[in-house]
Coordinates of C-alpha atoms in Angstrom, one line a residue:
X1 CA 132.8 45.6 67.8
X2 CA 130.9 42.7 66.4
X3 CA 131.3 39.2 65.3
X4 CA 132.2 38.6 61.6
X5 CA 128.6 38.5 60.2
X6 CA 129.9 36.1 57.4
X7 CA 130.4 33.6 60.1
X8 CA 129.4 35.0 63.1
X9 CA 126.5 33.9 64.6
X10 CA 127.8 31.4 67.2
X11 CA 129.6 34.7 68.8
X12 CA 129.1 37.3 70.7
X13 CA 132.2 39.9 70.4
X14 CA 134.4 40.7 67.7
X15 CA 138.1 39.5 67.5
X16 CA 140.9 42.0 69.6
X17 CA 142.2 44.7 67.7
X18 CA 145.4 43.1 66.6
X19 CA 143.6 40.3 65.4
X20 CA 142.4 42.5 62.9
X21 CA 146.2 43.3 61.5
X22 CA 147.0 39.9 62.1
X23 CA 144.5 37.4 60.5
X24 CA 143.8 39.2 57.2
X25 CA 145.0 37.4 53.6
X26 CA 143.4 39.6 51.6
X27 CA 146.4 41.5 51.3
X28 CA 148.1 38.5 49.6
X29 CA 145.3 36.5 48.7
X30 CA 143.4 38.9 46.3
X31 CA 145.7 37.2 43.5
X32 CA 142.9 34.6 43.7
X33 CA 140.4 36.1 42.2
X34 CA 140.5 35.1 39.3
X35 CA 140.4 31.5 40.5
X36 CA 137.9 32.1 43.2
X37 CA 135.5 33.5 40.8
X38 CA 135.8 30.4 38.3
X39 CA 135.7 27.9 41.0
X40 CA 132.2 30.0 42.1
X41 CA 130.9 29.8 38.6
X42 CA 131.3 26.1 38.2
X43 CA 130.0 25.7 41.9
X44 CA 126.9 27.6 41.1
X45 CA 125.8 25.7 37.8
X46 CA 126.8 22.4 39.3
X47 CA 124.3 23.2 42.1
X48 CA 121.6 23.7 39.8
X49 CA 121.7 21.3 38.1
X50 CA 121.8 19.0 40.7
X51 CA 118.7 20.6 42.1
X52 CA 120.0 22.2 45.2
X53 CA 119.3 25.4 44.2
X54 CA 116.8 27.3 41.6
X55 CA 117.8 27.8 38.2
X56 CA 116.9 31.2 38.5
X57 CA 119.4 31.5 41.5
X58 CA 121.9 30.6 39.9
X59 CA 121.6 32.8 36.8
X60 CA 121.5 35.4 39.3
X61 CA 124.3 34.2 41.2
X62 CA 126.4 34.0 37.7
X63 CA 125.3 37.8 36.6
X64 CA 126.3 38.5 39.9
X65 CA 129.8 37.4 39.5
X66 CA 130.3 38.5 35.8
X67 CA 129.7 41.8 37.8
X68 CA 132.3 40.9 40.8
X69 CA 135.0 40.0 37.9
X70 CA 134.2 43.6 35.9
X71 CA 134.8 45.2 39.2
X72 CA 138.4 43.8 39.9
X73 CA 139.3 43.9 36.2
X74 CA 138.5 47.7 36.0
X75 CA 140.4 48.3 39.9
X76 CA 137.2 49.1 41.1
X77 CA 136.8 46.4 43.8
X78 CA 137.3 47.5 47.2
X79 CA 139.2 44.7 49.0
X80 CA 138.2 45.0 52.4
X81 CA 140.1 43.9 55.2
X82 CA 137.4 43.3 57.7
X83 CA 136.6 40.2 55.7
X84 CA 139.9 38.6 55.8
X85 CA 140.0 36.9 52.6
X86 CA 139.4 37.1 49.2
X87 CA 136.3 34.5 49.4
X88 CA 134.7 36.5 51.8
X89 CA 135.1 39.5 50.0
X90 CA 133.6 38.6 46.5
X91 CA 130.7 36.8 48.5
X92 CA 130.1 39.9 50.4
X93 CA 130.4 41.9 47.4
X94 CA 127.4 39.6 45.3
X95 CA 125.7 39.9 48.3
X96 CA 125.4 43.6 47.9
X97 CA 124.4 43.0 44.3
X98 CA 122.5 40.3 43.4
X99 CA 120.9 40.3 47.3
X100 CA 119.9 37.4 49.1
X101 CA 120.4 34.9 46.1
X102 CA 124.3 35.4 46.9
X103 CA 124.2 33.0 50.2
X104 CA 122.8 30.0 48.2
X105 CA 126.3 30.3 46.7
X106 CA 127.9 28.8 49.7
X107 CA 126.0 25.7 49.7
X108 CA 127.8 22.5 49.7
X109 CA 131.2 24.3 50.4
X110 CA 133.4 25.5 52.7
X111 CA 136.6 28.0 52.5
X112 CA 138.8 24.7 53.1
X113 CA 137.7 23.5 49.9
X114 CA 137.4 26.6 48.0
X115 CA 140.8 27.7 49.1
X116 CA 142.4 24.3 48.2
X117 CA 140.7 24.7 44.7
X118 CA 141.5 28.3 43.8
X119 CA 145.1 27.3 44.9
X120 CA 145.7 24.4 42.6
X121 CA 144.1 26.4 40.0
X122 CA 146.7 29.3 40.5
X123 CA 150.0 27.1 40.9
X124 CA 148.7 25.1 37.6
X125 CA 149.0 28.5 36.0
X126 CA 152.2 29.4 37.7
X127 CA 153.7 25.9 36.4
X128 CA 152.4 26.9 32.8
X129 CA 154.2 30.4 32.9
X130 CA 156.8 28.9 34.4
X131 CA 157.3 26.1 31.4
X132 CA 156.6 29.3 28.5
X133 CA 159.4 31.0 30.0
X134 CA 161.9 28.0 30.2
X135 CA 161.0 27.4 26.8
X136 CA 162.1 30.6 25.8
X137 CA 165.3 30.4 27.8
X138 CA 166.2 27.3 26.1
X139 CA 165.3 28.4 22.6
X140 CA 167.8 31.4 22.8
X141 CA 170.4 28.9 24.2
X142 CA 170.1 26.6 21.4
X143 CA 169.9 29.7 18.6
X144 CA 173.3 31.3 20.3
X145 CA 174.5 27.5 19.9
X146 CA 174.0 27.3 16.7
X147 CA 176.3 30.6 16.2
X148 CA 179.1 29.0 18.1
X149 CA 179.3 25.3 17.6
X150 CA 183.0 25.7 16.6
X151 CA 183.7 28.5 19.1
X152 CA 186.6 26.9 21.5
X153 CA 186.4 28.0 25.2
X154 CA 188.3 26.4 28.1
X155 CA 186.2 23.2 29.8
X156 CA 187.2 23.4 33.7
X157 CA 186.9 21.0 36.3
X158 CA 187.9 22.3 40.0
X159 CA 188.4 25.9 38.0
X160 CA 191.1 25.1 36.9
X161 CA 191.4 24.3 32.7
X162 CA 191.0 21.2 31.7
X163 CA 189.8 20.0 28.0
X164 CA 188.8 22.6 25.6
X165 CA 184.8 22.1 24.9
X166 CA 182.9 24.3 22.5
X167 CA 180.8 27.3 23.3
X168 CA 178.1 26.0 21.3
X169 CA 178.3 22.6 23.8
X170 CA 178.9 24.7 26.9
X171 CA 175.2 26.3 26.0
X172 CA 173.5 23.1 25.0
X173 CA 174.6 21.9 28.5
X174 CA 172.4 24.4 30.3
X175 CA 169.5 23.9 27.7
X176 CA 169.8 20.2 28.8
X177 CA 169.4 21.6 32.7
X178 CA 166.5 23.8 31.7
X179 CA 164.7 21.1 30.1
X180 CA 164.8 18.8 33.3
X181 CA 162.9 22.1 34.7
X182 CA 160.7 22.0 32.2
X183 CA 159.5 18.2 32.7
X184 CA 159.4 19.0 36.8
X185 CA 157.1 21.3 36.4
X186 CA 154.9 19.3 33.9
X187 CA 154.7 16.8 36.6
X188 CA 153.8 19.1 39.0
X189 CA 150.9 20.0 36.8
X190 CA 149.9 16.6 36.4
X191 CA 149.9 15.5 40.1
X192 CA 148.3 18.9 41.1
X193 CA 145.6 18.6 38.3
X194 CA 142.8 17.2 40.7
X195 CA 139.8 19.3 42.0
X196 CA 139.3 19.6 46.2
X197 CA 136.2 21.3 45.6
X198 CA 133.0 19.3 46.9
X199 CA 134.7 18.0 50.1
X200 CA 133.6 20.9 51.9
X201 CA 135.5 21.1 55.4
X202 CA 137.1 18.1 55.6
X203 CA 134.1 15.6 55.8
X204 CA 132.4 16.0 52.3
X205 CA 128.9 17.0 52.3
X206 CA 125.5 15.3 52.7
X207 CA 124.1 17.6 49.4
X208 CA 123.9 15.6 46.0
X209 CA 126.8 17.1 44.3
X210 CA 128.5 16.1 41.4
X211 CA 132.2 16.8 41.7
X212 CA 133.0 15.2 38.6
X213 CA 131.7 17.8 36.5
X214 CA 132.8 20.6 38.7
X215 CA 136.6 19.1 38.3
X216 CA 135.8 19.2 34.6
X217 CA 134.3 22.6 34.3
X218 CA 137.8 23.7 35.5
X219 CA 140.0 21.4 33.2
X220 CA 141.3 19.1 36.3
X221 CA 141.5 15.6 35.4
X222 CA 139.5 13.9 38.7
X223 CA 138.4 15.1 41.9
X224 CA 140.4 14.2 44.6
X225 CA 139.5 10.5 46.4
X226 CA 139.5 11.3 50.3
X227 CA 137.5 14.9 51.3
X228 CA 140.5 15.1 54.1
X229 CA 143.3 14.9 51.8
X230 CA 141.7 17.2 49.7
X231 CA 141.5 20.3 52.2
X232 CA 144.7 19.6 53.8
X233 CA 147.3 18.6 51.0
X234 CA 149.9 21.0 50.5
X235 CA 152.5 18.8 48.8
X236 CA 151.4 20.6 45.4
X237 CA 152.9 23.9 46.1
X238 CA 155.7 22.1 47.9
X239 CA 156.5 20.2 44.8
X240 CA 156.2 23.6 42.8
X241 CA 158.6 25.2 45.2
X242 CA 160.6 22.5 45.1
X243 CA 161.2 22.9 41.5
X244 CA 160.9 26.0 40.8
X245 CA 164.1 25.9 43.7
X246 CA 166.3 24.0 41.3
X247 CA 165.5 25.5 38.0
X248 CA 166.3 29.0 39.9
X249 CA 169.9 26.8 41.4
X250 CA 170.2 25.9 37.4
X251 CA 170.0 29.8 36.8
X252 CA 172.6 30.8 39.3
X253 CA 175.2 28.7 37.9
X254 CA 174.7 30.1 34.9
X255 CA 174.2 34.1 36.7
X256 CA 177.5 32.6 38.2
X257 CA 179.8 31.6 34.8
X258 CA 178.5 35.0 33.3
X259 CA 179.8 37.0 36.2
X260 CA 182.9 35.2 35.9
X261 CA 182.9 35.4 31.7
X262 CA 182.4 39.4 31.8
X263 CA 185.5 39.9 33.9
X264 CA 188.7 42.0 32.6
X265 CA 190.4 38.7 33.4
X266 CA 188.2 36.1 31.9
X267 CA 186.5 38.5 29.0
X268 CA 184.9 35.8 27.2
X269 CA 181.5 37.7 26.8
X270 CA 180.4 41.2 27.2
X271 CA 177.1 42.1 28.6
X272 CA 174.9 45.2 27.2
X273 CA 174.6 48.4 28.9
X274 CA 170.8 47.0 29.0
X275 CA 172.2 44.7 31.6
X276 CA 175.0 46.2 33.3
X277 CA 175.3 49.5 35.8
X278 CA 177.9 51.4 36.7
X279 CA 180.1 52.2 39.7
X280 CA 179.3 55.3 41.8
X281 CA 183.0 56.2 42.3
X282 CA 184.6 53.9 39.9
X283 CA 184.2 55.4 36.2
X284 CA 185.6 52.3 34.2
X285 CA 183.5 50.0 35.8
X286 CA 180.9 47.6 34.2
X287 CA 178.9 45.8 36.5
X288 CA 177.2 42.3 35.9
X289 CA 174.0 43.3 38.5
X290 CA 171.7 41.3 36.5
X291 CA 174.0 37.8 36.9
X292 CA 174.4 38.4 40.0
X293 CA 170.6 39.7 41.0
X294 CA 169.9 36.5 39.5
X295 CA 172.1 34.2 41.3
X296 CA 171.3 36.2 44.5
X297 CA 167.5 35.2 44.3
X298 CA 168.3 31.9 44.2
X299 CA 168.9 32.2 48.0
X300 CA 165.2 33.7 48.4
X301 CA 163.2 30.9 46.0
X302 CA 165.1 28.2 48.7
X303 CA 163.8 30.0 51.7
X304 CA 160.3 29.7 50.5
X305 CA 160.5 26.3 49.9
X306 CA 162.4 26.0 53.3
X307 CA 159.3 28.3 55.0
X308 CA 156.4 26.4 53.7
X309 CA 158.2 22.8 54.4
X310 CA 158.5 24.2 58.0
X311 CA 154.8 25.2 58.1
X312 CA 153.4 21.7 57.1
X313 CA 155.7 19.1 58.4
X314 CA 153.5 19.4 62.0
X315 CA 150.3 19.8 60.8
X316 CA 147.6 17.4 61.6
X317 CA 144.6 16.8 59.1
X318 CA 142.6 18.6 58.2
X319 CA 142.4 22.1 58.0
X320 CA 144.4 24.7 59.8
X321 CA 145.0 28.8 59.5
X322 CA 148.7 27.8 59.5
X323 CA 148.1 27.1 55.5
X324 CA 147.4 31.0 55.1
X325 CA 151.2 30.9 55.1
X326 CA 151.1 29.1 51.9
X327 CA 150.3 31.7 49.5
X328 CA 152.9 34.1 50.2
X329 CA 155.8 32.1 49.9
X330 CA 154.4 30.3 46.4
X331 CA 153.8 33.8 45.1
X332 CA 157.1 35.4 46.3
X333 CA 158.9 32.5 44.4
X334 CA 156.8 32.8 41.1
X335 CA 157.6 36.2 41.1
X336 CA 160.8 35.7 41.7
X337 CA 161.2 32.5 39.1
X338 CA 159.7 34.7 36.3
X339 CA 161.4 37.8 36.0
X340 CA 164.8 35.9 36.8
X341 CA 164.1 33.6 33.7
X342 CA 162.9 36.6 31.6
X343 CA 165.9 38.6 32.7
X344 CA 168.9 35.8 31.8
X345 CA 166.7 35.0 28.6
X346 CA 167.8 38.8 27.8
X347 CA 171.1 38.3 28.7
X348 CA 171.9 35.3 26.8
X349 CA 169.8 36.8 24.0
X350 CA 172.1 40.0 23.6
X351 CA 176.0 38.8 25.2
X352 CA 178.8 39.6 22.9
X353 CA 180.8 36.2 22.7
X354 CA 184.7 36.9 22.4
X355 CA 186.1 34.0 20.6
X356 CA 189.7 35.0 20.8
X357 CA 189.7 35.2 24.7
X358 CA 188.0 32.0 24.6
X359 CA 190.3 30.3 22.4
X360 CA 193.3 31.8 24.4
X361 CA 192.4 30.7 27.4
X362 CA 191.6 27.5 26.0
X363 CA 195.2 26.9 25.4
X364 CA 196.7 27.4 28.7
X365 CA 197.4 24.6 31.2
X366 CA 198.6 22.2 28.5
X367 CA 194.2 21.2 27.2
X368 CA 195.1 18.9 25.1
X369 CA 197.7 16.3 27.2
X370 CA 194.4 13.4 27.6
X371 CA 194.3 14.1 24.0
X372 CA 198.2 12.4 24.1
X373 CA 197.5 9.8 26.2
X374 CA 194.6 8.9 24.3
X375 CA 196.9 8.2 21.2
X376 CA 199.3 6.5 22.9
X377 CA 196.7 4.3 23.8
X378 CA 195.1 3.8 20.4
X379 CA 198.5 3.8 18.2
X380 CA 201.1 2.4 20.7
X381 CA 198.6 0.1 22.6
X382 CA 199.9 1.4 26.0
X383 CA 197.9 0.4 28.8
X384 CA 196.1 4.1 30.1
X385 CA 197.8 4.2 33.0
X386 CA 201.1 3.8 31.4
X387 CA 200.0 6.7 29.0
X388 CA 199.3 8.6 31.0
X389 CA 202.4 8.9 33.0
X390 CA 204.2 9.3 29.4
X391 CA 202.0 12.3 29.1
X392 CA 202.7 13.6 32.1
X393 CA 206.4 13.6 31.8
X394 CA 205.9 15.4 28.1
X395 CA 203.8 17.8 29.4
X396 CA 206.4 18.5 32.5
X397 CA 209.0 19.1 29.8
X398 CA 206.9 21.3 27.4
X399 CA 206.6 23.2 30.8
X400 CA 209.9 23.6 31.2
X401 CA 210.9 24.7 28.0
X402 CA 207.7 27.0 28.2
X403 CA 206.3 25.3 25.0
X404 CA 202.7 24.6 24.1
X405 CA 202.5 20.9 23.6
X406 CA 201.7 21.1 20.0
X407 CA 205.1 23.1 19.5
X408 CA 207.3 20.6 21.3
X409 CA 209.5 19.6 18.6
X410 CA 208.8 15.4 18.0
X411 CA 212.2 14.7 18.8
X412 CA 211.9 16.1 22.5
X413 CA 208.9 14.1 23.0
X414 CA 211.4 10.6 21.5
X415 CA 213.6 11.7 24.0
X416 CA 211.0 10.3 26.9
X417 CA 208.7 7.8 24.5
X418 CA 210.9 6.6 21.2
X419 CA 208.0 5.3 19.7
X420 CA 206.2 8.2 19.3
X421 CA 205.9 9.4 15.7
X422 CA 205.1 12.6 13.8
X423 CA 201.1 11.4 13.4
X424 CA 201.0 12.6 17.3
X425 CA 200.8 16.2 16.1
X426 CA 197.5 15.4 14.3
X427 CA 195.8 15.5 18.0
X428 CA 197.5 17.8 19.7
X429 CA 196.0 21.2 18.9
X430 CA 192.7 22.7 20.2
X431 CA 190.4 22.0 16.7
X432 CA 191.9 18.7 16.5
X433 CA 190.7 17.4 20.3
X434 CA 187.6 19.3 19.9
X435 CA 186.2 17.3 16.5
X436 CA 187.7 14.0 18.5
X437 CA 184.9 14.4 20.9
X438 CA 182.7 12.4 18.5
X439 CA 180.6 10.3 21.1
X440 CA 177.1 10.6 21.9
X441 CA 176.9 13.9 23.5
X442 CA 180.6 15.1 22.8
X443 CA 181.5 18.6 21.9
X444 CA 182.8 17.9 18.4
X445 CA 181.2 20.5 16.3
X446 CA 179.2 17.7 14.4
X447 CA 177.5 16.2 17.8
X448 CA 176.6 20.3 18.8
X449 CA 174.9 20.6 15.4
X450 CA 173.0 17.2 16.0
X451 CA 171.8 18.0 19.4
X452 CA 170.5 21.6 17.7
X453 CA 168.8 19.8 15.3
X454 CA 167.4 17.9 17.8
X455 CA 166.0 20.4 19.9
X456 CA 164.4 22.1 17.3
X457 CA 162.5 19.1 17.4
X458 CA 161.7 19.2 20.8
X459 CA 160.5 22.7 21.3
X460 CA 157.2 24.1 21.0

């Protein structure tokens, strides 16, 4: 066996056989091609025209990897594991094309900066996909809204019921969660969006380069300030992790309500047969595997946040092969991210919404007792406090006679508040509290259509 003869010549003997299993990315890291290959272009005009290398090298060099790109576009690329990683396979590969024009290419670089670069450049592109499909998400939250901004569900608190909302508000509340995701992620992108390349292996490099047009070339906004930082920072895929963690916590709350919803004891939505299976042994059965596949994954987007953290809180500056674990877990939770936001777009998309279940469960547990209090606050100018023990004893005697509250006859509510009068009934049933809710944000059918109207102004 011999040294690596892309970096070999200060040894003698090759690496021991399991090394060979072991230090390999290429399985992973292949998914950089794309960005490895732009990063190379830019590189290679940058050197010329800084006069480090020929003209006519370069336009070799650039043939060269127009060729590389066909190549992996078509599958024809044989990724090699010998050479560990997908920068040492595309220059191996131009080598065997454009000859000896291909090692000028490496000039003025290192792998520390070139992986740093073609990183950044992937996770910007993860945080774009990742905003296109939130967008989406929130759009069909905001249209099934719109269907239902006088549908009247149950609002709990501790599960148990407690003021009857809308349906239409219930979905604008995860729209409002969805677009927090969306502006983490744009910040991500913005912090990320400056280009390591030029600051070699940790040091910089003596060669006259000019980073400034390499970071434009690939649409960052400014190379990065200190050549150690630049190799070593991983905080940008930390920071996409991190978010990227809580839009997928955002997703299994809501995974979480639909399991719940699609229940034979909640039935307040139905899902399609496009996103339900059945039982093996159980024939009736309609299973919510989608919901739940979603709020399961939420568990594995964590642990890659949780996995890379752990890699990176010891390291020392600058470079060390402990950052090959980065790729894996930022692609895992991509993945993962994606098809779980495309997959509860579908669901929302397609749900049958069962208003009458809704509505009836809306009514249990007595919704509509702050409603009470609230009037005997505004009419009979009873402290709250006061009120609300009032209410209380009402709603213990509506119980007892196994009466909603808006049936309890006026004179059994006199009985324990004389000054109560028939205008109470105006509050007491479910539309009335519901079109009450008329501050900023409220439920009340009018607010739900504002905030709609609003978001269609916000979306793309």
């Amino acid at each position: 066996m011999v040294a690596n003869k892309m970096w070999g010549g200060r040894f003698e003997g090759g690496p021991a056989k399991i090394m060979e299993e072991f230090t390999p990315s290429i399985d992973f890291d292949k998914r950089l091609a794309e960005q490895d290959l732009a990063g190379s272009r830019a590189h290679a005009r940058m050197l010329a025209s800084q006069g480090i290398i020929s003209k006519t090298d370069a336009d070799v060099i650039l043939k060269g990897l127009d060729a590389v790109a066909a190549e992996i576009a078509e599958g024809k690329f044989a990724f090699r594991r010998d050479l560990e990683d997908i920068h040492l396979n595309i220059e191996a590969r131009l080598a065997e094309i454009v000859g000896p024009a291909a090692g000028r290419l490496h000039t003025a670089r290192s792998r520390n900066d070139q992986v740093a670069t073609d990183f950044r450049l992937w996770v910007r592109a993860a945080c774009e996909r990742a905003d296109g499909k939130l967008t989406e998400l929130i759009g069909t939250l905001v249209k099934r809204a719109g269907e239902h901004t006088a549908t009247i569900m149950p609002g709990f608190t501790h599960m148990q019921g407690a003021q009857p909302v809308t349906f239409g508000h219930h979905c604008l509340a995860y729209a409002e969660m969805f677009g927090r995701d969306r502006d983490r992620f744009a910040d991500a992108q913005k912090r990320l969006n400056e280009c390591p390349l030029g600051s070699a292996a940790l040091a910089g490099t003596s060669f006259p380069v000019d980073r400034e047009t390499v970071a434009r070339a690939l649409g960052f906004a400014r190379p990065m300030r200190n050549s150690l930082d630049a190799v070593s920072a991983r905080d940008f895929a930390l920071e996409y992790l991190a978010a990227a963690t809580i839009a997928a916590t955002h997703l299994s709350k809501l995974a979480g309500e639909l399991v719940q919803w699609c229940s034979p004891q909640f039935r307040f939505v139905r899902l399609s047969d496009a996103f339900t299976t059945g039982s093996s042994i159980m024939p009736q059965k309609r299973n919510p595997d989608a919901a739940e596949l979603v709020r399961g994954k939420t568990g594995r987007v964590l642990g890659d946040f949780v996995a890379l953290a752990t890699v990176v809180k010891g390291l020392v500056l600058a470079y060390g092969s402990d950052l090959q674990e980065d790729k894996e877990r930022v692609f895992d939770a991509a993945d993962t991210l994606e098809r779980s936001l495309a997959v509860m777009t579908g669901m929302i998309a397609d749900l049958a919404v069962n208003a009458e279940a809704m509505r009836a469960a809306a009514n249990a547990g007595y919704p509509t007792a702050t409603d009470l209090a609230d009037w005997l606050v505004r009419v009979l100018q009873k402290p709250f406090r006061e009120a609300h023990h009032i209410a209380g004893a009402i709603v213990k005697h509506a119980e007892e006679l196994k009466l909603d509250l808006d049936k309890l006859p006026l004179a059994e509510m006199q009985a324990i508040e004389p000054a109560i009068t028939a205008d109470v009934l105006n509050v007491l049933s479910l539309e009335a509290s519901v079109a009450s809710r008329m501050s900023y944000g409220g439920t009340a059918p009018e607010r739900v259509r504002e905030q709609i109207i609003l978001w269609g102004k916000r979306l793309p």
